[in-house]
CSV table of C-alpha atoms and ligand atoms in Angstrom, one decimal:
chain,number,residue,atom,x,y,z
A,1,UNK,CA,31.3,9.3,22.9
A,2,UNK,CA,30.0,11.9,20.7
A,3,UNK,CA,26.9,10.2,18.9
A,4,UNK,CA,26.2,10.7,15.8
A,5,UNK,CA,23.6,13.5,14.1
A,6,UNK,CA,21.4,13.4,11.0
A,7,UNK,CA,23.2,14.9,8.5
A,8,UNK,CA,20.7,14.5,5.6
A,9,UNK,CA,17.7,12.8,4.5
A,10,UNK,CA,16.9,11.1,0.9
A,11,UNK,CA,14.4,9.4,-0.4
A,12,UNK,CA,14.5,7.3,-3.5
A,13,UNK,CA,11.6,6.4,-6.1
A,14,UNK,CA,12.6,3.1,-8.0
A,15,UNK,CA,10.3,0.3,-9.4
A,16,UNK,CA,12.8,-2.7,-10.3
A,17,UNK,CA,9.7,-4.8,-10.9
A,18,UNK,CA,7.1,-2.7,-12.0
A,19,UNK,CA,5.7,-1.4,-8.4
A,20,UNK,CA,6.7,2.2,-7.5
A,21,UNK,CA,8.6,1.8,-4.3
A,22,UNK,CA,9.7,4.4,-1.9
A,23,UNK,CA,12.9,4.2,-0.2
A,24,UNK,CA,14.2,6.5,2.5
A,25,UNK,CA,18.1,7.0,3.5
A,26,UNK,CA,19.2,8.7,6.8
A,27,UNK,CA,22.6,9.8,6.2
A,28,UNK,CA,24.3,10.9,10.0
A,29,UNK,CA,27.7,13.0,10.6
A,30,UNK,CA,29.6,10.1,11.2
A,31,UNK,CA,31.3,8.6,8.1
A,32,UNK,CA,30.0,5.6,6.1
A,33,UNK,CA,26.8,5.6,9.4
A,34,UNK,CA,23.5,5.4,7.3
A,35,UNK,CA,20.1,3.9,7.8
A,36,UNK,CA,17.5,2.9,5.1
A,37,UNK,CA,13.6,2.8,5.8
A,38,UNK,CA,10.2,2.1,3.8
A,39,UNK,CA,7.7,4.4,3.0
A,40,UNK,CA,6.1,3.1,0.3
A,41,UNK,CA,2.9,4.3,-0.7
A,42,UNK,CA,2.6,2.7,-4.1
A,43,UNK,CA,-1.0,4.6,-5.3
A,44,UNK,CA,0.5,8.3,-3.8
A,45,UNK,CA,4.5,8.5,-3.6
A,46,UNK,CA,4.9,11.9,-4.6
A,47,UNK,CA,3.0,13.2,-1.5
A,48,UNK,CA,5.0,10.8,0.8
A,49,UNK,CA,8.2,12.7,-0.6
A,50,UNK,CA,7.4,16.2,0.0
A,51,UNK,CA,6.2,15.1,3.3
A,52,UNK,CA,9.5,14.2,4.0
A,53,UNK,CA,12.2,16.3,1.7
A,54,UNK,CA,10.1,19.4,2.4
A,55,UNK,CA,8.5,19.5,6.1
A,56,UNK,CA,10.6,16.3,8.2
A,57,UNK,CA,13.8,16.6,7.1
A,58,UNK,CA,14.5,20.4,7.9
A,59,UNK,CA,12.8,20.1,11.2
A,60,UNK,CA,15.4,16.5,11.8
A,61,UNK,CA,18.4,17.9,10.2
A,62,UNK,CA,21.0,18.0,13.2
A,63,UNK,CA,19.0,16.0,15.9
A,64,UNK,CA,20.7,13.0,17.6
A,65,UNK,CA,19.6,9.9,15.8
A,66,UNK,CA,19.8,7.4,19.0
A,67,UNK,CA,16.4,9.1,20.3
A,68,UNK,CA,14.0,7.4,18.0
A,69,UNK,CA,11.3,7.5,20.4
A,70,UNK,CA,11.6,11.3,20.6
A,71,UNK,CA,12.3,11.3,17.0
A,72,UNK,CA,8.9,9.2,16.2
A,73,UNK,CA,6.7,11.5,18.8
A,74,UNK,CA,7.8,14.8,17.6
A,75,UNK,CA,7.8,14.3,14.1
A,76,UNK,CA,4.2,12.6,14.3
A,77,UNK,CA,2.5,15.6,15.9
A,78,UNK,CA,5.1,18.4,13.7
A,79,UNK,CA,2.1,18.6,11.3
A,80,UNK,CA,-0.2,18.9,14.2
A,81,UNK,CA,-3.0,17.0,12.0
A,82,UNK,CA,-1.5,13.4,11.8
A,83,UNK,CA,-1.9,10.4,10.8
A,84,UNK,CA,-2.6,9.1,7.5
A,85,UNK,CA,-1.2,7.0,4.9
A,86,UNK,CA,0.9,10.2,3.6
A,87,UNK,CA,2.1,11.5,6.6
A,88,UNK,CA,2.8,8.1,8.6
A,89,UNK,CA,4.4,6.2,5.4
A,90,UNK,CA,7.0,9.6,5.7
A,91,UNK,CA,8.0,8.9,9.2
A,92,UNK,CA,8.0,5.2,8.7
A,93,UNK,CA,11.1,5.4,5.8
A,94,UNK,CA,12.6,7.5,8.7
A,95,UNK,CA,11.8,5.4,11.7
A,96,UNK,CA,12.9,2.2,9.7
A,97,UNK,CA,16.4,4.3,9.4
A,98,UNK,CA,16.8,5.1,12.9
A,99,UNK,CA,16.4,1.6,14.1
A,100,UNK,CA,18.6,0.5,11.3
A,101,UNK,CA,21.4,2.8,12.5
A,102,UNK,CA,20.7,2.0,15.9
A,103,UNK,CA,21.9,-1.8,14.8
A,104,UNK,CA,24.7,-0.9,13.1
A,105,UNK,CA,26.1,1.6,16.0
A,106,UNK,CA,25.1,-1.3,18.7
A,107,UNK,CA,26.5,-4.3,16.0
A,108,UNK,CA,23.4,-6.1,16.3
A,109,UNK,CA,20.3,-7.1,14.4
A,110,UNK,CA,17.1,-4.8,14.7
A,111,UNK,CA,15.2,-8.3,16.4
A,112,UNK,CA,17.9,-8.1,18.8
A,113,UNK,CA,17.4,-4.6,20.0
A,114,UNK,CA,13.8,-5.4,20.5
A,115,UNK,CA,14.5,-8.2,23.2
A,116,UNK,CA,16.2,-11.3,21.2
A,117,UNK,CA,14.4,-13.7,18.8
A,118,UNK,CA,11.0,-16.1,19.9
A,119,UNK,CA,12.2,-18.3,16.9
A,120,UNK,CA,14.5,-18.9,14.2
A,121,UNK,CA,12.6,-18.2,11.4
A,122,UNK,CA,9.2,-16.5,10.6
A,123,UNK,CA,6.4,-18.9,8.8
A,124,UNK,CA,5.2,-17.1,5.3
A,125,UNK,CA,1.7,-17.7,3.1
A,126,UNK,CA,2.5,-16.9,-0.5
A,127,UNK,CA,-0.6,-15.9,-3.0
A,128,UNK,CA,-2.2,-18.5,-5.3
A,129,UNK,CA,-5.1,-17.3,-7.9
A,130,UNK,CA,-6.5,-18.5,-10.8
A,131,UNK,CA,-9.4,-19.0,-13.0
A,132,UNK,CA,-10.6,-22.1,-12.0
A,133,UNK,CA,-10.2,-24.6,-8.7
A,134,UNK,CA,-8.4,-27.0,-10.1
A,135,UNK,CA,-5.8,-24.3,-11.3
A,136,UNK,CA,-5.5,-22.8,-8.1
A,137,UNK,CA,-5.3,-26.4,-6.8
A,138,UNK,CA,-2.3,-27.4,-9.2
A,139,UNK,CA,-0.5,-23.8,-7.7
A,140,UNK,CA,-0.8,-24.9,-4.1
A,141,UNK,CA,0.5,-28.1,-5.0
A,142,UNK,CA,3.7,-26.4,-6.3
A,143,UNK,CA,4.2,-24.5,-3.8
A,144,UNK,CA,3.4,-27.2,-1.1
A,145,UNK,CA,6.2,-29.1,-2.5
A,146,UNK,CA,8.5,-26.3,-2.5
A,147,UNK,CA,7.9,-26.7,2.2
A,148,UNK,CA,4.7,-23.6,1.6
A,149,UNK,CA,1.9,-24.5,4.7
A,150,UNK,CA,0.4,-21.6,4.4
A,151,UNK,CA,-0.9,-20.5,1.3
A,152,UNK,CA,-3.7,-17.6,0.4
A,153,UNK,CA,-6.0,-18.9,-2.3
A,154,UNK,CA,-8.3,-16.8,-4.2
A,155,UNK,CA,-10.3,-17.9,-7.5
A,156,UNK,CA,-12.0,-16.2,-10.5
A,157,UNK,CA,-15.4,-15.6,-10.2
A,158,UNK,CA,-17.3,-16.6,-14.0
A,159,UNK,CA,-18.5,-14.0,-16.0
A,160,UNK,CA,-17.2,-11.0,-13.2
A,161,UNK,CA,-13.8,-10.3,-12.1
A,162,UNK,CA,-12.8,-10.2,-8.5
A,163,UNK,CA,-9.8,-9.6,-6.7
A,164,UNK,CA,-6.7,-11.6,-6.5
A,165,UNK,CA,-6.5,-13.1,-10.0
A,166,UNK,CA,-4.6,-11.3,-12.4
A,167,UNK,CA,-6.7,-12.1,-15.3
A,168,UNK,CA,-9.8,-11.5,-13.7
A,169,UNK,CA,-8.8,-8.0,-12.5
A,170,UNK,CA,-7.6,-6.8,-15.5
A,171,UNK,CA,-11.1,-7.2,-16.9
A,172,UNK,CA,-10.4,-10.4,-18.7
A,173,UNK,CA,-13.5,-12.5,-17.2
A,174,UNK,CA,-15.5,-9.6,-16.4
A,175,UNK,CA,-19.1,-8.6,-17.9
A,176,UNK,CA,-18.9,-11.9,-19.7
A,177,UNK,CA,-22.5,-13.1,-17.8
A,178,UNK,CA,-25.1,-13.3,-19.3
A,179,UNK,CA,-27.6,-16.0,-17.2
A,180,UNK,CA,-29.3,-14.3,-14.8
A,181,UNK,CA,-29.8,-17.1,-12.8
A,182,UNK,CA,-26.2,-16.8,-12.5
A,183,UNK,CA,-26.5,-13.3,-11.3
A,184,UNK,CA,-26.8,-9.6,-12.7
A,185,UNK,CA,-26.3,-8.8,-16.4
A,186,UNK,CA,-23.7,-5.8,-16.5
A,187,UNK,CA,-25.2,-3.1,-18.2
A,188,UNK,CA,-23.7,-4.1,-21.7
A,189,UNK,CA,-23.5,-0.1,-23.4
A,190,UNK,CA,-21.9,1.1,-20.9
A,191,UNK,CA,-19.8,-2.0,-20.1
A,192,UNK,CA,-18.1,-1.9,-23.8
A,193,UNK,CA,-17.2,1.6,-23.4
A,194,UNK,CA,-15.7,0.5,-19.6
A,195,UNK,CA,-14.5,-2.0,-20.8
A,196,UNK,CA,-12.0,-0.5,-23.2
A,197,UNK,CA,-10.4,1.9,-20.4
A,198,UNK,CA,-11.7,4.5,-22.5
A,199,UNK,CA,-13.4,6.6,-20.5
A,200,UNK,CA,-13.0,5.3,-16.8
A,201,UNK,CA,-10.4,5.5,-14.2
A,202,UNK,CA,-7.8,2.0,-14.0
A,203,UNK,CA,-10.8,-0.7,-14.8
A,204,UNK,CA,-10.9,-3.3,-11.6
A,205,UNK,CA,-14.1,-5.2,-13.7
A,206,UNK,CA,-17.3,-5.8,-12.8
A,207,UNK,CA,-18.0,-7.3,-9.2
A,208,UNK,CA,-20.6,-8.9,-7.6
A,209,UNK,CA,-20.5,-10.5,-4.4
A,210,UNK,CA,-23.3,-13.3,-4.6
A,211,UNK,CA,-21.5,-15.0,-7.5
A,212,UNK,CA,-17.9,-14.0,-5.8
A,213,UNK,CA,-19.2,-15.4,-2.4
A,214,UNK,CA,-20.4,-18.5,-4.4
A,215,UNK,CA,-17.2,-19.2,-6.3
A,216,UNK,CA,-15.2,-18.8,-3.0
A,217,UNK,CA,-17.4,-21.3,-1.0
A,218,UNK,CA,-16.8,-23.4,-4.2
A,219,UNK,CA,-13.1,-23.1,-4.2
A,220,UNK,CA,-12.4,-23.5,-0.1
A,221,UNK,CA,-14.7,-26.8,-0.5
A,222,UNK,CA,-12.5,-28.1,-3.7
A,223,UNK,CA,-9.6,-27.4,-2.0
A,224,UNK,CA,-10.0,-29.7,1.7
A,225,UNK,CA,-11.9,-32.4,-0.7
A,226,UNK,CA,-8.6,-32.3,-2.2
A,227,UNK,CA,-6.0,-31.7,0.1
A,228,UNK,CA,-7.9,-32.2,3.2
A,229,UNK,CA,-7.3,-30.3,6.3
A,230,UNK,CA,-3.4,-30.0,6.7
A,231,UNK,CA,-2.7,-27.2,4.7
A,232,UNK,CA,-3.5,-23.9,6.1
A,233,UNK,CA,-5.6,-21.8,3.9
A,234,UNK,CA,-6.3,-17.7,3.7
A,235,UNK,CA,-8.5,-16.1,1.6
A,236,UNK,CA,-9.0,-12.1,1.3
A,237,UNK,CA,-12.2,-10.5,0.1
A,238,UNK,CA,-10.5,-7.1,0.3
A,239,UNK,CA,-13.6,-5.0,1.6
A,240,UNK,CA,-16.0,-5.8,-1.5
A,241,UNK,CA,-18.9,-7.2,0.3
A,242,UNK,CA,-22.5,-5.8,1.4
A,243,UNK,CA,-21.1,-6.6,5.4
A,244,UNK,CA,-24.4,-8.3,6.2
A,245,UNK,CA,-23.1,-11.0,3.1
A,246,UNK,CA,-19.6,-10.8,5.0
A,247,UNK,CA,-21.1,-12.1,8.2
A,248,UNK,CA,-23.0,-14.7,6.6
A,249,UNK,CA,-20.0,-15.4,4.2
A,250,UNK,CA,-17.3,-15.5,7.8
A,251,UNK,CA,-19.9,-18.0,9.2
A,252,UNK,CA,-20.4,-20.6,5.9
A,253,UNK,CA,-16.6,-21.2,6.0
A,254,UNK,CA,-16.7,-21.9,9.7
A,255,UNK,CA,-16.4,-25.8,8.6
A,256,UNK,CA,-13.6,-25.1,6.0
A,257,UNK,CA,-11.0,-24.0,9.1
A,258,UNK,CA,-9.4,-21.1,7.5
A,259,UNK,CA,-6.2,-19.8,8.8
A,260,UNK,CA,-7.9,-16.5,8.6
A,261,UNK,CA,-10.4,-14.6,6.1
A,262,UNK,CA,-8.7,-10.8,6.0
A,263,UNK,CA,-10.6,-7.3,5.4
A,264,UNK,CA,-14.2,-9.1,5.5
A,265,UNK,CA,-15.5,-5.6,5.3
A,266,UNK,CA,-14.0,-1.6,4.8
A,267,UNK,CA,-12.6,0.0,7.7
A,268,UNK,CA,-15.9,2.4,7.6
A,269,UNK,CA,-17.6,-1.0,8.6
A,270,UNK,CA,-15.4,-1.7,11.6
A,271,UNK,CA,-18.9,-1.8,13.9
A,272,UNK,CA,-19.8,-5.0,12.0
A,273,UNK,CA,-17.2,-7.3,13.2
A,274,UNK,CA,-19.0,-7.1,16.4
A,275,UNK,CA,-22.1,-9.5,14.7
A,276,UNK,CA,-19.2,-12.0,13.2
A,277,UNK,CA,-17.4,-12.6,16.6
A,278,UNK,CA,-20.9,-13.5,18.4
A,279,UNK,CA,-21.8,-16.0,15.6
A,280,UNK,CA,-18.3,-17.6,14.1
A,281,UNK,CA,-15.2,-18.6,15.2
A,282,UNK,CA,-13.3,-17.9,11.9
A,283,UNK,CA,-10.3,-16.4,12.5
A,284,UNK,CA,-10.2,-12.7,11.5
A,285,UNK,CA,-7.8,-10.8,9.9
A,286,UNK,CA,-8.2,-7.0,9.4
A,287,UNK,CA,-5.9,-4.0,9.5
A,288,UNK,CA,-3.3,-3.3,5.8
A,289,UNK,CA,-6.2,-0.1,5.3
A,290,UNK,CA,-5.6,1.5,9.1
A,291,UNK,CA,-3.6,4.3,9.0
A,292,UNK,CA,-4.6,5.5,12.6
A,293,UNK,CA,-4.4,3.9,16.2
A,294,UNK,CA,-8.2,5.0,16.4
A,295,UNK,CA,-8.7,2.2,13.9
A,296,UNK,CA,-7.0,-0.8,15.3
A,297,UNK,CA,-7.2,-0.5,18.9
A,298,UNK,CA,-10.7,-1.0,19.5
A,299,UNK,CA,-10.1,-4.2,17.4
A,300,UNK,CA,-7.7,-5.0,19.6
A,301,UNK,CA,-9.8,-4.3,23.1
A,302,UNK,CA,-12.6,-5.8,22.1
A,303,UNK,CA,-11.1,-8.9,20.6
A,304,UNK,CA,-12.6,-8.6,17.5
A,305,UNK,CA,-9.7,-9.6,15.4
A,306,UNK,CA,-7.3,-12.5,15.7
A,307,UNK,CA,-4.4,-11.3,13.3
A,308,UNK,CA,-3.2,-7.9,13.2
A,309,UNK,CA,-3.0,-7.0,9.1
A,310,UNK,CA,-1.0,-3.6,9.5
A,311,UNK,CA,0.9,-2.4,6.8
A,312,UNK,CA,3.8,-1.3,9.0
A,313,UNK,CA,4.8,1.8,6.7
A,314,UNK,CA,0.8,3.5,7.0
A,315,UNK,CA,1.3,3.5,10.8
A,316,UNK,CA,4.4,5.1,10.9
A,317,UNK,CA,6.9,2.6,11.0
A,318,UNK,CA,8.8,-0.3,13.8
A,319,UNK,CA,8.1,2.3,16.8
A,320,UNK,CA,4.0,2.1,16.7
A,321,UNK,CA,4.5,-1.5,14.9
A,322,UNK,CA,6.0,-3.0,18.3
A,323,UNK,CA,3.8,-1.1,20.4
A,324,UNK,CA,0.6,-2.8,19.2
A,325,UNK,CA,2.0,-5.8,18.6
A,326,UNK,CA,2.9,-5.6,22.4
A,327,UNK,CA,-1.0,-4.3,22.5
A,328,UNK,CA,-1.9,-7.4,20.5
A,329,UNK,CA,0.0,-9.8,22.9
A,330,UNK,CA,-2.0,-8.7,25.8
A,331,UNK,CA,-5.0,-9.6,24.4
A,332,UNK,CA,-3.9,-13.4,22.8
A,333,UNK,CA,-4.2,-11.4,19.0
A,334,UNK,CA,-1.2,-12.4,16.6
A,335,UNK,CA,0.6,-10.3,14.5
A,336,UNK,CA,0.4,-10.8,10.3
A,337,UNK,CA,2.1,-7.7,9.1
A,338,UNK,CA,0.8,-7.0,5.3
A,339,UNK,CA,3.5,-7.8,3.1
A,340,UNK,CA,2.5,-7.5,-0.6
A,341,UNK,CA,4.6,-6.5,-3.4
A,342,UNK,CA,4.3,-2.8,-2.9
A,343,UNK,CA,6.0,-3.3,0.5
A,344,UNK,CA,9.7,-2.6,-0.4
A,345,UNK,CA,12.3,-5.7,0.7
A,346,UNK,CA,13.6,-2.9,3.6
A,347,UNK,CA,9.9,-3.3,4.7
A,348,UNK,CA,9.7,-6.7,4.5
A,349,UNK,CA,13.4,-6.5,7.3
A,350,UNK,CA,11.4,-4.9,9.1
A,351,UNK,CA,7.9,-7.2,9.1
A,352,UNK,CA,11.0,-9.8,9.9
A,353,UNK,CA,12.7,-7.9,12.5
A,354,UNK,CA,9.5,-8.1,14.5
A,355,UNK,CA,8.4,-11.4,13.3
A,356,UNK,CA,11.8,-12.7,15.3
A,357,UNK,CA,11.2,-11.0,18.2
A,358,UNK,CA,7.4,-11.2,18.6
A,359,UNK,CA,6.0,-13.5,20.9
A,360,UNK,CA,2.9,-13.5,19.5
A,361,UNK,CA,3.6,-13.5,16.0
A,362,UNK,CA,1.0,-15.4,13.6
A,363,UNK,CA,2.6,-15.7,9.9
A,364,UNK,CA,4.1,-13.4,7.7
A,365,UNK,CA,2.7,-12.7,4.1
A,366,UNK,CA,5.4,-12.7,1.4
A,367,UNK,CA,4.9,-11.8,-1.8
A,368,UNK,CA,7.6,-13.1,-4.1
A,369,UNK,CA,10.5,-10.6,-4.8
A,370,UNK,CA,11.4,-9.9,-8.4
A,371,UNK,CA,14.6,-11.0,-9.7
A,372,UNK,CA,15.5,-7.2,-10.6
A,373,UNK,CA,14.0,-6.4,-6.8
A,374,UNK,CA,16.3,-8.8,-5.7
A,375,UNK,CA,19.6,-7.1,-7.1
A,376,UNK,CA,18.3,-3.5,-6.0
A,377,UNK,CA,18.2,-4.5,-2.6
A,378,UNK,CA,21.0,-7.0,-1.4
A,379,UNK,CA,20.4,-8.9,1.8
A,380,UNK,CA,16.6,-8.9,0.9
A,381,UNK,CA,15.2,-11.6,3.6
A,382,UNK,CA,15.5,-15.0,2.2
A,383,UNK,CA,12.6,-17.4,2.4
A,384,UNK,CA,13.4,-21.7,2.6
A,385,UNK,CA,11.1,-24.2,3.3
A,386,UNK,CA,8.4,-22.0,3.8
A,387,UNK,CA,9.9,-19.6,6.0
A,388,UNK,CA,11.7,-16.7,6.2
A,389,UNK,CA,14.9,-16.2,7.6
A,390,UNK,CA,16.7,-12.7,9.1
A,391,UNK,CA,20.3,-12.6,8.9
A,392,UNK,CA,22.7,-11.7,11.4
A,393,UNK,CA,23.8,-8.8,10.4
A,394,UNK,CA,23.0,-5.1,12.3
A,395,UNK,CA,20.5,-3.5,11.9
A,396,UNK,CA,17.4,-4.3,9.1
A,397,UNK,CA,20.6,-6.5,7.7
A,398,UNK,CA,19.9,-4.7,4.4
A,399,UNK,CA,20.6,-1.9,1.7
A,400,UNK,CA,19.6,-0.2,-1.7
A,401,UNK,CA,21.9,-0.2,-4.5
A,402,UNK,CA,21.3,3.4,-5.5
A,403,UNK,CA,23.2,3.0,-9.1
A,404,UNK,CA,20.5,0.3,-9.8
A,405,UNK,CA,18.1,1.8,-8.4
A,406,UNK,CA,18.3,4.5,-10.8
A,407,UNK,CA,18.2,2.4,-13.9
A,408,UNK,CA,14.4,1.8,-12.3
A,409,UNK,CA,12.7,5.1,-12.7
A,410,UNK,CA,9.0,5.4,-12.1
A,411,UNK,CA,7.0,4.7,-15.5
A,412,UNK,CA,4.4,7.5,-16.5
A,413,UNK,CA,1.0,5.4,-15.2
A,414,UNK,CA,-2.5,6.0,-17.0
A,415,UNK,CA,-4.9,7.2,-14.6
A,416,UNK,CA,-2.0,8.3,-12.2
A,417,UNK,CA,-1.8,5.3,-11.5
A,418,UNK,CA,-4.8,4.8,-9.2
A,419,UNK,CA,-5.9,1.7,-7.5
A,420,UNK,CA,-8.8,-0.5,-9.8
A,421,UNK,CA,-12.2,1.3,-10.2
A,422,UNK,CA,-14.3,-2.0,-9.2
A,423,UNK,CA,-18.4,-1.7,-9.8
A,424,UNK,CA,-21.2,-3.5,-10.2
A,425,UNK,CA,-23.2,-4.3,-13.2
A,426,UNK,CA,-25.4,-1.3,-12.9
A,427,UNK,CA,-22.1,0.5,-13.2
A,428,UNK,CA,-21.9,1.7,-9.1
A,429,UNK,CA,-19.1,1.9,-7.4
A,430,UNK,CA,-17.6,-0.6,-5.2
A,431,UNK,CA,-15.0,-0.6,-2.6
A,432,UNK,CA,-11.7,-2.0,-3.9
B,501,GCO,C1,-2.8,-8.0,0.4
B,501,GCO,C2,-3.4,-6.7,0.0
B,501,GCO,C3,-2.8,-6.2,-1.3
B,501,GCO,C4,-3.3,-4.8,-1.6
B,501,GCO,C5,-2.3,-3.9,-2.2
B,501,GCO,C6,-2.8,-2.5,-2.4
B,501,GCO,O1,-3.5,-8.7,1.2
B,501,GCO,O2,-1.7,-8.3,0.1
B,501,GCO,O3,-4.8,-6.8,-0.1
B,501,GCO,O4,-3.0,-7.1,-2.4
B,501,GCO,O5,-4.4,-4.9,-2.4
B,501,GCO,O6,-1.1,-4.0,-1.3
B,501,GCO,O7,-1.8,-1.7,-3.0
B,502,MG,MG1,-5.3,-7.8,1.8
């Protein structure tokens, strides 16, 4: 049977709700035969489509779209330097594709070409925030009685902002301190000028991790008083921490059995995970900033993770995805593919894809589709009681309206739209 070539290769910008997602369609020679893919890089999409419309599709136009694997290794070394979340987002929207045409052609759901399902359904923890305990409290109860067990809970710190609460982020409680017995006064000149975007890059507040660390402990300790010990809690501190504080930090929650506490420190801190596995057992999450196999392998070997965070579109796509989570299984680490809302609903098949099939899968972060997210991409995964479910149809088991689609262009974004500038009250830098 003659099998079917790439004829052409598209990507599409849309942002239904407000995130800049980047879609990629592998159309083949055979009529009606097409695959879609995620390659969203929310902060840099331009990039991610010249990588692809200008350097990967002339040199895949014409090649025989069963070979993924020989797809995936030549196009990863066709730019000699690789790696990257430019470059590996690109061949993610197109590696996505190819396994989604491979379901179609084999009339069968991407889980089952990876080896049949481990379980019906893949567990999900869905974000809570807000500015005080008992608000974050009065969220998980919601979402406890809509079947949520696992839920991520993150809290305003007074007088700073942090991350994971809207309000907070967006500058609302930050600078406000002014008891230094509390912690640092921001620098108040310069703060007002910060403060009013004027002059600085996409405002993420004022941080400070003593009185974030505090408010944490404070909220983790509210919420088992509370709820007690049956609901599985997350937290993220998203890199912001002097690590010394993270290893401290990883060991005063011990007693407070988190499901896991994700990106304790930056990637360029890797080395210090080493001190929190010889002193703590909480479980450790780390991996949506790798964009390399040089980052998450030696987490891997040396055990010094227990959930793999990868954001399955910065490594390239489902062909490295299922190789470390293979990687992962050898070792006793779970999988917890990042999820948030700039992953597009094809990425989110594709978490699900290996969610199903994954033997060592761990829980899957969902970050609630928007209603107009919803309509561009029909079959999005559907989530009940807590869980989300695949479909049974081939391949990811989903599309992109493209007529919608359009009527979502990308929105001109102040700064570019770059990622929160975060610092510290004497105005430095911190890592977001
Ligand atoms: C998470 C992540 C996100 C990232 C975002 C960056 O755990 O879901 O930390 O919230 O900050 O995806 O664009
Ligand atoms: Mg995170």
């Amino acid at each position: 049977m003659k099998t079917p070539k790439i004829k052409d290769i598209k990507v599409i910008f849309t942002e239904p709700d407000n995130i800049r997602l980047v879609i990629v369609k592998v159309l083949t020679d055979q009529d009606g035969l097409y695959g879609v893919g995620c390659a969203t890089f929310t902060q840099r999409p331009i990039p991610v489509k010249s990588a692809i419309e200008d350097y990967l599709k002339p040199f895949l136009i014409g090649r025989d779209v069963s070979n993924i694997e020989d797809i995936w290794q030549s196009s990863y070394v066709s730019s000699y330097w690789r790696n990257g979340p430019v470059l590996n987002n690109a061949l993610s929207g197109i590696d996505q594709a190819l396994w989604d045409i491979k379901g179609k052609m084999a009339n069968m759901p991407v889980y089952e070409l990876l080896g049949g399902k481990s379980r019906e359904a893949a567990a999900v923890y869905v974000h809570t925030s807000g500015d005080s305990n008992e608000e974050v409290g009065d969220k998980m109860q919601a979402y406890m009685e809509q079947g949520f067990h696992h839920i991520r809970v993150q809290v305003s710190t007074p007088g700073y902002s942090t991350y994971g609460n809207k309000s907070a982020q967006t500058g609302k409680n930050t600078a406000k301190n002014k008891d230094v017995s509390k912690g640092p006064i921001p620098i108040t000149s310069w703060i007002k000028e910060y403060d009013t975007k004027k002059n600085y890059a996409h405002p993420g507040g004022i941080f400070e991790p003593k009185p974030y660390i505090r408010s944490a402990i404070s909220l983790f300790d509210y919420i088992r008083n509370r709820f007690g010990y049956g609901v599985e809690i997350l937290h993220d501190v998203h890199e912001r921490i002097p690590p010394i504080l993270g290893v401290w930090f990883a060991k005063e929650v011990e007693k407070y059995q988190l499901f896991f506490l994700e990106d304790l420190f930056s990637p360029e801190d890797n080395e210090y995970f080493k001190m929190v596995r010889a002193q703590t057992s909480t479980p450790i999450a780390m991996g949506e900033l790798y964009s390399s196999p040089h980052e998450i392998i030696p987490m891997i070997k040396n055990r010094l993770i227990d959930f793999i965070r990868i954001h399955i579109s910065d490594i390239g796509g489902i062909t490295p995805a299922k190789k470390l989570a293979a990687m992962g299984e050898l070792f006793s680490i779970r999988t917890a593919w990042h999820g948030p809302g700039d992953t597009s609903p094809i990425g989110h098949a594709a978490n699900l894809a290996l969610d199903i099939n994954c033997y060592n899968f761990g829980i899957q972060e969902y970050s609630i589709f928007g209603e107009k997210t919803k309509e561009v991409f029909p079959g999005y995964p559907k989530i009940k009681d807590g869980m989300m479910w695949p479909n049974s149809k081939p391949g990811l088991g989903i599309d992109i309206d493209e007529n919608l689609a359009k009527k979502f262009p990308f929105k001109e974004r102040e700064y570019g739209g770059a990622w929160d500038t975060v610092r510290r009250s004497d105005g430095s830098m911190v890592k977001p």
